[in-house]
Amino acid sequence: MKQRKRPTIGAILAGGKSTRMGQDKALLSIDHDTMLLRTQQLLAKCSLDEVVINRNDGNPSHISDLIPDKGPLSGIHSVLSAYSECHVLFVPVDLPLLEPDILQTLIEAGQQAQSNACYAEQVLPLYLHYHAQHLSHLNITFEHAVGKRDVSIRGFMKAFTCLQITPSNQQALFNANTPQQWHEALELSVDARIKKGK
């Protein structure tokens, strides 16, 4: 009996409080687009069946955290709860230099190996190849997370095999969590456009 092909979706993690940035990272503007829109546009260029957004803004089209104030792992848990039968590419909203080929490479590596996949030394972006134990493990994790301030993606991934690949462009994974990092990212973005002659 032929196994049915599971959908592969992209999920933008934009549910954080952005406390270190001091303002909502999803609404920061780069190249005339918000980071949320830019990330949506990047995912639209990848081989995905659907793109969803994890964001605690009351928008009914967005997936809110089922368990609030527990960091990005809560976003992963909430998306997997809603899309429990899918492969999922999780992308944070705070990678201003990200390019679609970086994401597509991750998808293809995970699909070919039929394995979870991430870039070396990075927990996000993260491709989760469907496994029923992912959601089961997360449910147990959050049952035991009472009183804990945060639970980590790195801790969650220690329970599963994850293919680690080397990025073709390490700068594309530059993470902007603070105002200083954001300004650095803007400067790097301008430099990259100059090199490309834009």
PDB file of N, CA, C and O in Angstrom, residues 30-57:
ATOM      1  N   ILE A  30      12.279  46.552   6.928  1.00  0.00           N
ATOM      2  CA  ILE A  30      13.527  46.405   6.187  1.00  0.00           C
ATOM      3  C   ILE A  30      13.186  46.338   4.701  1.00  0.00           C
ATOM      4  O   ILE A  30      12.272  45.608   4.292  1.00  0.00           O
ATOM      5  N   ASP A  31      13.870  47.135   3.911  1.00  0.00           N
ATOM      6  CA  ASP A  31      13.586  47.206   2.464  1.00  0.00           C
ATOM      7  C   ASP A  31      12.101  47.487   2.199  1.00  0.00           C
ATOM      8  O   ASP A  31      11.487  46.889   1.308  1.00  0.00           O
ATOM      9  N   HIS A  32      11.517  48.370   3.003  1.00  0.00           N
ATOM     10  CA  HIS A  32      10.142  48.840   2.846  1.00  0.00           C
ATOM     11  C   HIS A  32       9.072  47.804   3.196  1.00  0.00           C
ATOM     12  O   HIS A  32       7.888  48.033   2.947  1.00  0.00           O
ATOM     13  N   ASP A  33       9.466  46.673   3.762  1.00  0.00           N
ATOM     14  CA  ASP A  33       8.496  45.664   4.199  1.00  0.00           C
ATOM     15  C   ASP A  33       8.703  45.369   5.673  1.00  0.00           C
ATOM     16  O   ASP A  33       9.820  45.482   6.185  1.00  0.00           O
ATOM     17  N   THR A  34       7.630  44.977   6.364  1.00  0.00           N
ATOM     18  CA  THR A  34       7.808  44.525   7.742  1.00  0.00           C
ATOM     19  C   THR A  34       8.509  43.167   7.723  1.00  0.00           C
ATOM     20  O   THR A  34       8.481  42.448   6.712  1.00  0.00           O
ATOM     21  N   MET A  35       9.116  42.832   8.833  1.00  0.00           N
ATOM     22  CA  MET A  35       9.787  41.532   8.918  1.00  0.00           C
ATOM     23  C   MET A  35       8.793  40.386   8.741  1.00  0.00           C
ATOM     24  O   MET A  35       9.125  39.361   8.156  1.00  0.00           O
ATOM     25  N   LEU A  36       7.567  40.573   9.227  1.00  0.00           N
ATOM     26  CA  LEU A  36       6.567  39.522   9.065  1.00  0.00           C
ATOM     27  C   LEU A  36       6.241  39.318   7.591  1.00  0.00           C
ATOM     28  O   LEU A  36       6.224  38.179   7.096  1.00  0.00           O
ATOM     29  N   LEU A  37       6.002  40.409   6.861  1.00  0.00           N
ATOM     30  CA  LEU A  37       5.694  40.297   5.435  1.00  0.00           C
ATOM     31  C   LEU A  37       6.881  39.755   4.660  1.00  0.00           C
ATOM     32  O   LEU A  37       6.723  38.906   3.769  1.00  0.00           O
ATOM     33  N   ARG A  38       8.074  40.231   4.995  1.00  0.00           N
ATOM     34  CA  ARG A  38       9.273  39.757   4.297  1.00  0.00           C
ATOM     35  C   ARG A  38       9.439  38.247   4.470  1.00  0.00           C
ATOM     36  O   ARG A  38       9.757  37.526   3.519  1.00  0.00           O
ATOM     37  N   THR A  39       9.218  37.761   5.682  1.00  0.00           N
ATOM     38  CA  THR A  39       9.364  36.326   5.942  1.00  0.00           C
ATOM     39  C   THR A  39       8.296  35.536   5.190  1.00  0.00           C
ATOM     40  O   THR A  39       8.576  34.462   4.646  1.00  0.00           O
ATOM     41  N   GLN A  40       7.083  36.071   5.118  1.00  0.00           N
ATOM     42  CA  GLN A  40       6.032  35.424   4.328  1.00  0.00           C
ATOM     43  C   GLN A  40       6.441  35.329   2.857  1.00  0.00           C
ATOM     44  O   GLN A  40       6.227  34.300   2.200  1.00  0.00           O
ATOM     45  N   GLN A  41       7.021  36.405   2.340  1.00  0.00           N
ATOM     46  CA  GLN A  41       7.437  36.427   0.934  1.00  0.00           C
ATOM     47  C   GLN A  41       8.555  35.421   0.668  1.00  0.00           C
ATOM     48  O   GLN A  41       8.592  34.792  -0.402  1.00  0.00           O
ATOM     49  N   LEU A  42       9.454  35.259   1.624  1.00  0.00           N
ATOM     50  CA  LEU A  42      10.531  34.277   1.479  1.00  0.00           C
ATOM     51  C   LEU A  42       9.953  32.863   1.408  1.00  0.00           C
ATOM     52  O   LEU A  42      10.333  32.067   0.544  1.00  0.00           O
ATOM     53  N   LEU A  43       9.025  32.568   2.299  1.00  0.00           N
ATOM     54  CA  LEU A  43       8.440  31.237   2.335  1.00  0.00           C
ATOM     55  C   LEU A  43       7.590  30.957   1.098  1.00  0.00           C
ATOM     56  O   LEU A  43       7.481  29.822   0.659  1.00  0.00           O
ATOM     57  N   ALA A  44       6.999  32.003   0.540  1.00  0.00           N
ATOM     58  CA  ALA A  44       6.186  31.844  -0.672  1.00  0.00           C
ATOM     59  C   ALA A  44       7.034  31.388  -1.858  1.00  0.00           C
ATOM     60  O   ALA A  44       6.513  30.836  -2.835  1.00  0.00           O
ATOM     61  N   LYS A  45       8.347  31.600  -1.777  1.00  0.00           N
ATOM     62  CA  LYS A  45       9.253  31.200  -2.860  1.00  0.00           C
ATOM     63  C   LYS A  45       9.786  29.779  -2.676  1.00  0.00           C
ATOM     64  O   LYS A  45      10.565  29.302  -3.496  1.00  0.00           O
ATOM     65  N   CYS A  46       9.379  29.126  -1.604  1.00  0.00           N
ATOM     66  CA  CYS A  46       9.851  27.770  -1.316  1.00  0.00           C
ATOM     67  C   CYS A  46       8.786  26.738  -1.685  1.00  0.00           C
ATOM     68  O   CYS A  46       7.623  27.075  -1.879  1.00  0.00           O
ATOM     69  N   SER A  47       9.192  25.487  -1.756  1.00  0.00           N
ATOM     70  CA  SER A  47       8.267  24.411  -2.138  1.00  0.00           C
ATOM     71  C   SER A  47       7.457  23.980  -0.915  1.00  0.00           C
ATOM     72  O   SER A  47       7.729  22.951  -0.292  1.00  0.00           O
ATOM     73  N   LEU A  48       6.468  24.790  -0.581  1.00  0.00           N
ATOM     74  CA  LEU A  48       5.609  24.547   0.573  1.00  0.00           C
ATOM     75  C   LEU A  48       4.148  24.514   0.132  1.00  0.00           C
ATOM     76  O   LEU A  48       3.764  25.194  -0.821  1.00  0.00           O
ATOM     77  N   ASP A  49       3.338  23.748   0.829  1.00  0.00           N
ATOM     78  CA  ASP A  49       1.921  23.659   0.491  1.00  0.00           C
ATOM     79  C   ASP A  49       1.102  24.778   1.125  1.00  0.00           C
ATOM     80  O   ASP A  49       0.025  25.120   0.639  1.00  0.00           O
ATOM     81  N   GLU A  50       1.629  25.338   2.207  1.00  0.00           N
ATOM     82  CA  GLU A  50       0.900  26.387   2.928  1.00  0.00           C
ATOM     83  C   GLU A  50       1.872  27.117   3.845  1.00  0.00           C
ATOM     84  O   GLU A  50       2.893  26.555   4.253  1.00  0.00           O
ATOM     85  N   VAL A  51       1.561  28.364   4.145  1.00  0.00           N
ATOM     86  CA  VAL A  51       2.350  29.141   5.102  1.00  0.00           C
ATOM     87  C   VAL A  51       1.414  29.623   6.202  1.00  0.00           C
ATOM     88  O   VAL A  51       0.353  30.186   5.917  1.00  0.00           O
ATOM     89  N   VAL A  52       1.789  29.376   7.452  1.00  0.00           N
ATOM     90  CA  VAL A  52       0.970  29.805   8.588  1.00  0.00           C
ATOM     91  C   VAL A  52       1.817  30.687   9.509  1.00  0.00           C
ATOM     92  O   VAL A  52       3.044  30.689   9.437  1.00  0.00           O
ATOM     93  N   ILE A  53       1.130  31.430  10.360  1.00  0.00           N
ATOM     94  CA  ILE A  53       1.806  32.380  11.246  1.00  0.00           C
ATOM     95  C   ILE A  53       1.438  32.094  12.690  1.00  0.00           C
ATOM     96  O   ILE A  53       0.252  32.021  13.034  1.00  0.00           O
ATOM     97  N   ASN A  54       2.442  31.920  13.519  1.00  0.00           N
ATOM     98  CA  ASN A  54       2.250  31.806  14.969  1.00  0.00           C
ATOM     99  C   ASN A  54       2.464  33.192  15.559  1.00  0.00           C
ATOM    100  O   ASN A  54       3.571  33.725  15.549  1.00  0.00           O
ATOM    101  N   ARG A  55       1.377  33.791  16.046  1.00  0.00           N
ATOM    102  CA  ARG A  55       1.461  35.169  16.536  1.00  0.00           C
ATOM    103  C   ARG A  55       0.320  35.425  17.513  1.00  0.00           C
ATOM    104  O   ARG A  55      -0.831  35.076  17.236  1.00  0.00           O
ATOM    105  N   ASN A  56       0.650  36.030  18.641  1.00  0.00           N
ATOM    106  CA  ASN A  56      -0.343  36.257  19.697  1.00  0.00           C
ATOM    107  C   ASN A  56      -0.922  37.672  19.612  1.00  0.00           C
ATOM    108  O   ASN A  56      -0.754  38.485  20.520  1.00  0.00           O
ATOM    109  N   ASP A  57      -1.599  37.945  18.501  1.00  0.00           N
ATOM    110  CA  ASP A  57      -2.123  39.295  18.282  1.00  0.00           C
ATOM    111  C   ASP A  57      -3.648  39.334  18.185  1.00  0.00           C
ATOM    112  O   ASP A  57      -4.228  40.362  17.830  1.00  0.00           O
TER     113      ASP A  57
END
